[in-house]
Short mmCIF file of C-alpha atoms and ligand atoms in Angstrom, two decimals:
data_model
loop_
_atom_site.label_atom_id
_atom_site.label_comp_id
_atom_site.label_asym_id
_atom_site.label_seq_id
_atom_site.Cartn_x
_atom_site.Cartn_y
_atom_site.Cartn_z
CA UNK A 1 29.48 -7.59 39.25
CA UNK A 2 28.71 -5.03 36.51
CA UNK A 3 31.28 -4.52 33.97
CA UNK A 4 32.50 -1.01 33.71
CA UNK A 5 33.38 0.97 30.58
CA UNK A 6 34.74 4.51 29.99
CA UNK A 7 33.44 6.11 26.83
CA UNK A 8 35.23 9.29 25.55
CA UNK A 9 33.46 11.41 23.10
CA UNK A 10 29.98 10.62 24.79
CA UNK A 11 28.15 13.78 23.22
CA UNK A 12 29.27 12.95 19.79
CA UNK A 13 27.64 10.53 17.15
CA UNK A 14 29.22 7.22 18.10
CA UNK A 15 29.45 7.87 21.97
CA UNK A 16 25.77 7.64 22.40
CA UNK A 17 25.25 4.52 20.13
CA UNK A 18 27.91 2.79 22.00
CA UNK A 19 26.89 3.66 25.32
CA UNK A 20 23.28 2.60 24.72
CA UNK A 21 24.71 -0.76 23.50
CA UNK A 22 26.87 -1.15 26.59
CA UNK A 23 24.02 -0.14 28.85
CA UNK A 24 21.77 -2.79 27.22
CA UNK A 25 24.47 -5.25 27.91
CA UNK A 26 24.39 -4.49 31.68
CA UNK A 27 27.54 -2.30 31.65
CA UNK A 28 28.11 0.65 34.05
CA UNK A 29 28.98 3.39 31.56
CA UNK A 30 31.20 6.30 32.57
CA UNK A 31 31.08 9.21 29.80
CA UNK A 32 33.97 11.71 29.64
CA UNK A 33 32.66 15.28 29.37
CA UNK A 34 34.81 18.23 28.72
CA UNK A 35 34.07 21.42 30.38
CA UNK A 36 31.24 23.46 28.43
CA UNK A 37 29.13 26.31 29.73
CA UNK A 38 26.12 24.32 28.09
CA UNK A 39 27.02 20.74 27.19
CA UNK A 40 24.62 19.32 24.51
CA UNK A 41 22.92 16.21 25.46
CA UNK A 42 20.78 16.03 22.42
CA UNK A 43 22.28 12.90 20.96
CA UNK A 44 21.89 11.01 24.23
CA UNK A 45 18.37 12.23 24.54
CA UNK A 46 17.69 11.17 20.99
CA UNK A 47 18.53 7.61 22.10
CA UNK A 48 16.76 8.07 25.38
CA UNK A 49 19.95 7.38 27.65
CA UNK A 50 20.96 10.82 28.98
CA UNK A 51 20.02 9.90 32.53
CA UNK A 52 21.74 6.46 32.55
CA UNK A 53 25.48 7.46 31.99
CA UNK A 54 27.69 8.41 34.79
CA UNK A 55 29.48 11.63 33.54
CA UNK A 56 33.04 12.55 34.56
CA UNK A 57 34.82 15.95 33.60
CA UNK A 58 38.00 15.70 31.72
CA UNK A 59 39.70 16.68 28.61
CA UNK A 60 42.03 14.78 26.01
CA UNK A 61 44.42 17.65 26.14
CA UNK A 62 44.64 17.66 29.98
CA UNK A 63 46.83 14.58 31.04
CA UNK A 64 46.28 15.05 34.77
CA UNK A 65 42.51 14.79 34.40
CA UNK A 66 42.82 11.52 32.41
CA UNK A 67 45.27 10.07 35.04
CA UNK A 68 42.97 10.66 37.82
CA UNK A 69 39.80 9.39 35.98
CA UNK A 70 41.49 6.17 35.11
CA UNK A 71 42.94 5.91 38.65
CA UNK A 72 39.76 6.46 40.26
CA UNK A 73 37.37 4.29 37.92
CA UNK A 74 39.69 1.63 36.71
CA UNK A 75 37.24 0.62 33.97
CA UNK A 76 37.54 -2.84 32.42
CA UNK A 77 37.12 -1.26 29.02
CA UNK A 78 38.07 2.11 27.65
CA UNK A 79 36.66 3.29 24.30
CA UNK A 80 38.59 6.35 22.98
CA UNK A 81 36.05 8.04 20.65
CA UNK A 82 36.99 11.69 21.54
CA UNK A 83 38.40 13.63 18.53
CA UNK A 84 38.51 16.79 16.67
CA UNK A 85 36.89 14.55 13.97
CA UNK A 86 35.89 16.99 11.26
CA UNK A 87 38.57 16.59 8.44
CA UNK A 88 37.63 19.92 6.79
CA UNK A 89 38.68 22.02 10.01
CA UNK A 90 41.90 20.06 10.52
CA UNK A 91 43.76 22.24 8.02
CA UNK A 92 42.87 25.47 9.90
CA UNK A 93 43.32 23.75 13.37
CA UNK A 94 46.02 21.34 12.84
CA UNK A 95 47.72 21.82 16.19
CA UNK A 96 44.54 21.34 18.15
CA UNK A 97 43.65 18.32 16.00
CA UNK A 98 47.22 16.91 16.96
CA UNK A 99 46.78 17.72 20.61
CA UNK A 100 43.43 15.98 20.86
CA UNK A 101 43.71 13.07 18.33
CA UNK A 102 47.51 12.27 18.74
CA UNK A 103 48.65 13.41 22.23
CA UNK A 104 45.31 12.86 23.96
CA UNK A 105 45.70 9.18 23.05
CA UNK A 106 49.04 9.06 24.49
CA UNK A 107 47.70 10.52 27.70
CA UNK A 108 45.03 8.03 27.95
CA UNK A 109 47.41 5.15 27.26
CA UNK A 110 49.78 6.26 29.87
CA UNK A 111 46.98 6.62 32.42
CA UNK A 112 46.05 2.95 31.70
CA UNK A 113 49.91 1.91 31.84
CA UNK A 114 50.38 3.59 35.22
CA UNK A 115 46.88 3.08 37.03
CA UNK A 116 44.94 0.24 35.28
CA UNK A 117 46.96 -1.93 32.99
CA UNK A 118 44.23 -4.64 32.78
CA UNK A 119 41.86 -2.23 31.09
CA UNK A 120 41.15 -3.08 27.51
CA UNK A 121 41.67 -0.08 25.26
CA UNK A 122 39.76 0.72 21.88
CA UNK A 123 41.03 3.40 19.74
CA UNK A 124 38.96 5.07 17.05
CA UNK A 125 41.06 4.77 14.04
CA UNK A 126 39.78 5.69 10.66
CA UNK A 127 39.91 4.90 7.02
CA UNK A 128 41.22 8.55 6.51
CA UNK A 129 44.60 7.00 7.32
CA UNK A 130 44.73 5.31 3.90
CA UNK A 131 44.07 8.61 2.19
CA UNK A 132 45.50 7.97 -1.35
CA UNK A 133 46.56 4.42 -0.74
CA UNK A 134 44.65 1.40 -1.98
CA UNK A 135 45.31 -1.96 -3.60
CA UNK A 136 43.07 -2.68 -6.69
CA UNK A 137 40.57 -0.20 -5.45
CA UNK A 138 40.15 -1.60 -1.99
CA UNK A 139 41.75 -1.02 1.45
CA UNK A 140 42.34 -3.55 4.36
CA UNK A 141 44.51 -4.16 7.29
CA UNK A 142 47.65 -4.54 5.19
CA UNK A 143 47.14 -1.29 2.98
CA UNK A 144 49.99 1.15 3.72
CA UNK A 145 48.84 4.67 5.17
CA UNK A 146 49.06 7.89 3.12
CA UNK A 147 46.92 10.36 4.94
CA UNK A 148 45.69 13.56 3.07
CA UNK A 149 44.84 15.93 5.91
CA UNK A 150 46.12 16.98 9.42
CA UNK A 151 43.30 14.91 10.78
CA UNK A 152 44.50 11.78 8.93
CA UNK A 153 47.98 12.31 10.04
CA UNK A 154 47.04 12.77 13.56
CA UNK A 155 45.08 9.49 13.55
CA UNK A 156 48.05 7.66 12.13
CA UNK A 157 50.13 8.49 15.18
CA UNK A 158 47.40 7.27 17.54
CA UNK A 159 47.08 4.07 15.57
CA UNK A 160 50.76 3.43 16.01
CA UNK A 161 50.86 4.55 19.47
CA UNK A 162 48.04 2.09 20.34
CA UNK A 163 49.97 -0.73 18.64
CA UNK A 164 53.26 0.32 20.42
CA UNK A 165 51.60 -0.02 23.83
CA UNK A 166 50.38 -3.34 22.94
CA UNK A 167 53.71 -4.38 21.76
CA UNK A 168 55.85 -2.56 24.65
CA UNK A 169 53.64 -3.02 27.75
CA UNK A 170 51.49 -5.94 26.74
CA UNK A 171 48.22 -3.83 27.11
CA UNK A 172 45.17 -5.12 25.40
CA UNK A 173 44.98 -2.20 23.09
CA UNK A 174 43.22 -2.68 19.67
CA UNK A 175 42.42 -0.26 16.61
CA UNK A 176 39.14 -0.27 14.89
CA UNK A 177 39.91 1.32 11.55
CA UNK A 178 36.23 2.43 10.66
CA UNK A 179 35.16 3.58 7.35
CA UNK A 180 32.53 6.57 7.36
CA UNK A 181 29.47 5.79 9.37
CA UNK A 182 26.33 7.85 9.57
CA UNK A 183 23.06 8.14 11.37
CA UNK A 184 20.31 10.64 12.17
CA UNK A 185 22.64 12.02 15.03
CA UNK A 186 25.61 12.58 12.71
CA UNK A 187 27.13 16.05 13.13
CA UNK A 188 25.55 18.61 10.73
CA UNK A 189 28.82 19.59 9.30
CA UNK A 190 29.45 16.03 7.70
CA UNK A 191 28.42 15.72 3.94
CA UNK A 192 25.65 13.05 4.69
CA UNK A 193 23.85 14.93 7.33
CA UNK A 194 24.24 18.26 5.72
CA UNK A 195 22.59 16.66 2.62
CA UNK A 196 19.71 14.93 4.51
CA UNK A 197 19.01 18.12 6.74
CA UNK A 198 19.26 20.29 3.53
CA UNK A 199 16.75 18.02 1.50
CA UNK A 200 14.24 17.99 4.56
CA UNK A 201 14.45 21.74 4.57
CA UNK A 202 13.89 21.92 0.78
CA UNK A 203 11.08 19.42 1.06
CA UNK A 204 9.49 21.43 3.77
CA UNK A 205 9.91 24.75 1.88
CA UNK A 206 12.25 26.15 4.55
CA UNK A 207 15.43 26.42 2.18
CA UNK A 208 15.63 26.44 -1.54
CA UNK A 209 19.29 25.52 -2.18
CA UNK A 210 21.93 23.20 -0.92
CA UNK A 211 25.59 24.26 -1.39
CA UNK A 212 28.28 21.57 -1.40
CA UNK A 213 31.84 20.98 -2.40
CA UNK A 214 33.24 18.10 -4.60
CA UNK A 215 30.53 15.69 -5.53
CA UNK A 216 33.10 13.20 -6.96
CA UNK A 217 34.74 11.68 -3.84
CA UNK A 218 33.56 8.04 -3.25
CA UNK A 219 33.00 6.83 0.31
CA UNK A 220 32.07 3.30 2.03
CA UNK A 221 29.16 4.60 4.15
CA UNK A 222 27.58 2.42 6.85
CA UNK A 223 25.25 2.92 9.79
CA UNK A 224 26.87 3.98 13.09
CA UNK A 225 24.35 1.65 15.14
CA UNK A 226 26.13 -1.32 13.28
CA UNK A 227 29.63 -0.08 13.87
CA UNK A 228 29.42 0.23 17.58
CA UNK A 229 28.81 -3.61 17.78
CA UNK A 230 32.13 -3.98 16.03
CA UNK A 231 33.75 -1.75 18.66
CA UNK A 232 32.43 -3.89 21.47
CA UNK A 233 33.43 -7.20 19.66
CA UNK A 234 37.04 -6.03 19.04
CA UNK A 235 37.38 -5.79 22.92
CA UNK A 236 35.75 -9.02 23.54
CA UNK A 237 38.35 -10.89 21.34
CA UNK A 238 41.03 -13.35 23.02
CA UNK A 239 43.67 -11.14 21.83
CA UNK A 240 44.28 -7.57 21.00
CA UNK A 241 44.39 -6.84 17.12
CA UNK A 242 43.46 -4.09 14.50
CA UNK A 243 40.45 -4.65 12.28
CA UNK A 244 38.90 -2.83 9.18
CA UNK A 245 35.22 -2.13 9.75
CA UNK A 246 33.21 -1.11 6.44
CA UNK A 247 30.56 -2.16 4.23
CA UNK A 248 32.59 -3.16 1.19
CA UNK A 249 30.49 -0.82 -1.12
CA UNK A 250 31.57 2.63 -2.38
CA UNK A 251 29.43 5.60 -3.66
CA UNK A 252 30.05 9.07 -4.76
CA UNK A 253 28.77 12.14 -2.82
CA UNK A 254 26.68 12.72 -5.89
CA UNK A 255 25.03 9.29 -5.45
CA UNK A 256 24.09 10.20 -1.95
CA UNK A 257 22.65 13.49 -3.00
CA UNK A 258 20.46 11.85 -5.80
CA UNK A 259 19.16 9.15 -3.43
CA UNK A 260 18.49 11.60 -0.54
CA UNK A 261 16.36 13.98 -2.83
CA UNK A 262 14.66 10.86 -4.32
CA UNK A 263 13.87 9.52 -0.60
CA UNK A 264 12.07 12.78 -0.14
CA UNK A 265 10.17 12.36 -3.39
CA UNK A 266 12.24 15.15 -5.20
CA UNK A 267 13.57 14.03 -8.66
CA UNK A 268 15.02 17.11 -10.02
CA UNK A 269 17.95 17.37 -7.51
CA UNK A 270 20.26 19.48 -9.85
CA UNK A 271 17.60 22.51 -9.31
CA UNK A 272 18.89 22.75 -5.89
CA UNK A 273 22.40 21.91 -5.49
CA UNK A 274 25.13 24.49 -6.04
CA UNK A 275 28.86 23.87 -6.04
CA UNK A 276 30.65 26.17 -3.66
CA UNK A 277 34.54 26.27 -3.40
CA UNK A 278 34.43 27.09 0.19
CA UNK A 279 33.56 23.38 0.87
CA UNK A 280 36.41 22.03 -1.16
CA UNK A 281 39.56 20.84 0.56
CA UNK A 282 43.26 21.56 0.00
CA UNK A 283 43.78 17.74 -0.52
CA UNK A 284 40.99 15.23 -1.09
CA UNK A 285 40.67 11.62 -0.35
CA UNK A 286 39.20 10.38 -3.77
CA UNK A 287 38.01 6.78 -2.87
CA UNK A 288 37.57 4.70 0.18
CA UNK A 289 36.21 0.97 0.14
CA UNK A 290 37.03 -1.43 2.88
CA UNK A 291 37.47 -5.19 2.63
CA UNK A 292 36.16 -6.68 6.01
CA UNK A 293 37.09 -10.48 5.68
CA UNK A 294 39.18 -10.21 8.83
CA UNK A 295 36.27 -8.87 11.05
CA UNK A 296 33.78 -11.22 9.46
CA UNK A 297 36.05 -14.30 10.24
CA UNK A 298 37.58 -13.28 13.40
CA UNK A 299 34.69 -11.27 15.01
CA UNK A 300 31.76 -12.73 13.26
CA UNK A 301 30.66 -9.02 12.46
CA UNK A 302 28.80 -7.83 9.46
CA UNK A 303 26.95 -4.48 8.61
CA UNK A 304 23.03 -4.87 8.55
CA UNK A 305 21.86 -1.59 7.27
CA UNK A 306 22.09 -1.01 3.50
CA UNK A 307 23.10 2.19 1.78
CA UNK A 308 19.58 2.89 0.62
CA UNK A 309 18.15 1.94 4.16
CA UNK A 310 20.63 4.51 5.77
CA UNK A 311 19.74 7.36 3.59
CA UNK A 312 15.97 6.85 3.96
CA UNK A 313 16.47 6.54 7.72
CA UNK A 314 18.37 9.85 7.73
CA UNK A 315 16.16 11.75 5.52
CA UNK A 316 12.98 10.64 7.37
CA UNK A 317 14.36 11.51 10.80
CA UNK A 318 15.54 15.14 9.55
CA UNK A 319 11.75 15.64 8.11
CA UNK A 320 10.32 14.58 11.26
CA UNK A 321 12.67 16.62 13.49
CA UNK A 322 11.85 19.84 11.53
CA UNK A 323 8.19 19.05 11.36
CA UNK A 324 8.17 18.60 15.25
CA UNK A 325 10.20 21.84 15.68
CA UNK A 326 7.39 23.57 13.54
CA UNK A 327 4.51 22.44 15.64
P1 LIG B 1 32.04 13.35 16.87
O1 LIG B 1 30.61 13.23 16.61
O2 LIG B 1 32.70 14.47 16.11
O3 LIG B 1 32.34 13.20 18.33
C1 LIG B 1 33.67 13.44 18.86
C2 LIG B 1 33.59 13.74 20.33
O4 LIG B 1 34.87 13.93 20.74
C3 LIG B 1 32.65 14.87 20.73
O5 LIG B 1 31.68 14.44 21.70
C4 LIG B 1 33.56 15.82 21.24
O6 LIG B 1 33.00 16.59 22.54
C5 LIG B 1 34.73 14.99 21.84
N1 LIG B 1 35.96 15.77 21.97
C6 LIG B 1 36.46 16.59 21.15
N2 LIG B 1 37.53 17.22 21.63
C7 LIG B 1 37.85 16.78 22.88
C8 LIG B 1 38.51 16.90 24.04
N3 LIG B 1 39.56 17.74 23.87
N4 LIG B 1 38.36 16.26 25.16
C9 LIG B 1 37.40 15.40 25.37
N5 LIG B 1 36.44 15.18 24.35
C10 LIG B 1 36.57 15.73 23.10
O7 LIG B 1 32.77 11.92 16.15
P2 LIG B 1 32.10 10.53 15.97
O8 LIG B 1 31.61 10.57 14.50
O9 LIG B 1 31.24 10.23 17.12
O10 LIG B 1 33.39 9.78 15.81
C11 LIG B 1 33.88 9.04 16.97
C12 LIG B 1 35.42 8.71 16.75
O11 LIG B 1 35.56 7.86 15.75
C13 LIG B 1 36.18 9.96 16.52
O12 LIG B 1 37.46 9.78 17.21
C14 LIG B 1 36.43 9.89 15.00
O13 LIG B 1 37.58 10.58 14.61
C15 LIG B 1 36.41 8.45 14.63
N6 LIG B 1 35.87 8.07 13.41
C16 LIG B 1 34.75 8.38 13.00
C17 LIG B 1 34.23 7.94 11.80
C18 LIG B 1 32.80 8.28 11.31
O14 LIG B 1 32.63 8.04 10.03
N7 LIG B 1 31.84 8.82 12.07
C19 LIG B 1 34.93 6.96 11.05
C20 LIG B 1 36.28 6.73 11.57
C21 LIG B 1 36.64 7.06 12.67
P3 LIG B 1 32.06 17.81 22.47
O15 LIG B 1 30.70 17.16 22.17
O16 LIG B 1 32.20 18.51 23.76
O17 LIG B 1 32.55 18.60 21.11
O1 LIG B 2 31.29 13.85 5.55
P1 LIG B 2 32.81 14.24 5.43
O2 LIG B 2 33.21 15.65 5.92
O3 LIG B 2 33.61 12.94 5.85
P2 LIG B 2 35.12 12.75 5.59
O4 LIG B 2 35.97 13.72 5.39
O5 LIG B 2 35.18 11.49 4.78
O6 LIG B 2 35.64 12.14 7.04
C1 LIG B 2 34.63 11.43 8.07
O7 LIG B 2 34.89 10.03 7.76
C2 LIG B 2 36.23 9.56 8.35
C3 LIG B 2 36.37 8.18 7.91
O8 LIG B 2 36.74 7.93 6.70
C4 LIG B 2 36.32 9.91 9.66
F1 LIG B 2 37.53 9.52 10.13
C5 LIG B 2 36.12 11.45 9.92
O9 LIG B 2 36.21 11.67 11.34
C6 LIG B 2 34.82 11.76 9.48
O10 LIG B 2 33.82 11.31 10.21
O11 LIG B 2 33.18 14.44 3.73
C7 LIG B 2 32.87 13.37 2.90
C8 LIG B 2 33.33 13.66 1.43
C9 LIG B 2 34.74 14.43 1.25
O12 LIG B 2 35.12 13.88 0.24
C10 LIG B 2 34.26 15.82 1.23
O13 LIG B 2 35.26 16.63 0.41
O14 LIG B 2 32.30 14.69 1.18
C11 LIG B 2 33.00 15.70 0.49
N1 LIG B 2 32.02 16.87 0.38
C12 LIG B 2 31.56 17.54 -0.55
N2 LIG B 2 30.82 18.64 -0.33
C13 LIG B 2 31.74 17.61 1.54
C14 LIG B 2 30.98 18.58 1.07
N3 LIG B 2 31.91 17.39 2.94
C15 LIG B 2 31.37 18.24 3.83
N4 LIG B 2 31.76 17.96 4.96
N5 LIG B 2 30.71 19.40 3.39
C16 LIG B 2 30.29 19.54 2.00
O15 LIG B 2 29.72 20.56 1.69
#
């Protein structure tokens, strides 16, 4: 019998990487699609799996759709990746962010409790929950939360609701507290992809400047393809638990910029980068750096792709994509 998994957020960045991993492992994969006049399957196409997923229509804000999906599919594993995941928009759309990221998780957990209590549940928690908090410049599973955005606050609710369903109803519900992870199919608004796409356009003479916000924040950036392996391992553990998934390295946005330009053979990056206050945030998370000792010891997980390899991969993919478009 094939194992079954439901993946929400199937059209985003992580959904396609996770679906590909699960399909390779022989799973039947259901993907939750919200109603769109024209849904974008580009990320699934990029990974060559757009025809291999069983799509089901539903929305995280519509509890009845989630109740019937869980009732009808009873998947062994549920990976909740759906979210309004862009921190920058969460101040302007705080209510929507809360409805999707907080109440949506409650809807899904309730559906599991009523109709499929043996389903294992993975919640896409985030290092944004730490916000200002760290201990000697590092964050792990014991670091208190101090979120800095409505997005971070919404994810703290979802984190604790996941813990609460585990403790109250004995549901196998786990949090992956993932630090920033990127790839060639990262959404274009996020800083890494905005930079690699901008660098590729500058390299090809399609653009002559890149407008960014604050270059000082530090992030612990890894590769999405590595991080979905951790998601899967978290649901294969003997007991449900919460894990930090990161690289343990931190770099400034400016370092990412410098290396991305260098990867395209452009050394005078300052000539092209402009600071634009429109991209600054009302409150910033200055530094993220995760300690992954627990994941290494209990899951046997480690990241494989380095910071430099990630940047080279993304710049190369963006140059290739634009060259292909121009042909
Ligand atoms: P993403 O690219 O923004 O994908 C999010 C997905 O959620 C999209 O496919 C989106 O659908 C879907 N979605 C949004 N609202 C929905 C709704 N009301 N109902 C159903 N689906 C909805 O995010 P990602 O980078 O893949 O991240 C996956 C998850 O991990 C998110 O929960 C994010 O918050 C969390 N996370 C990400 C990172 C990271 O660095 N990438 C780090 C920590 C945690 P549409 O395609 O239809 O818009
Ligand atoms: O790429 P970002 O938008 O990612 P951010 O805010 O760290 O959030 C991402 O990672 C979280 C995990 O920690 C996820 F939970 C979340 O869903 C998302 O995937 O911004 C990174 C940094 C920020 O400090 C931002 O202020 O880059 C800075 N930045 C500077 N200029 C910019 C820009 N960010 C964006 N998006 N665009 C800019 O022009």
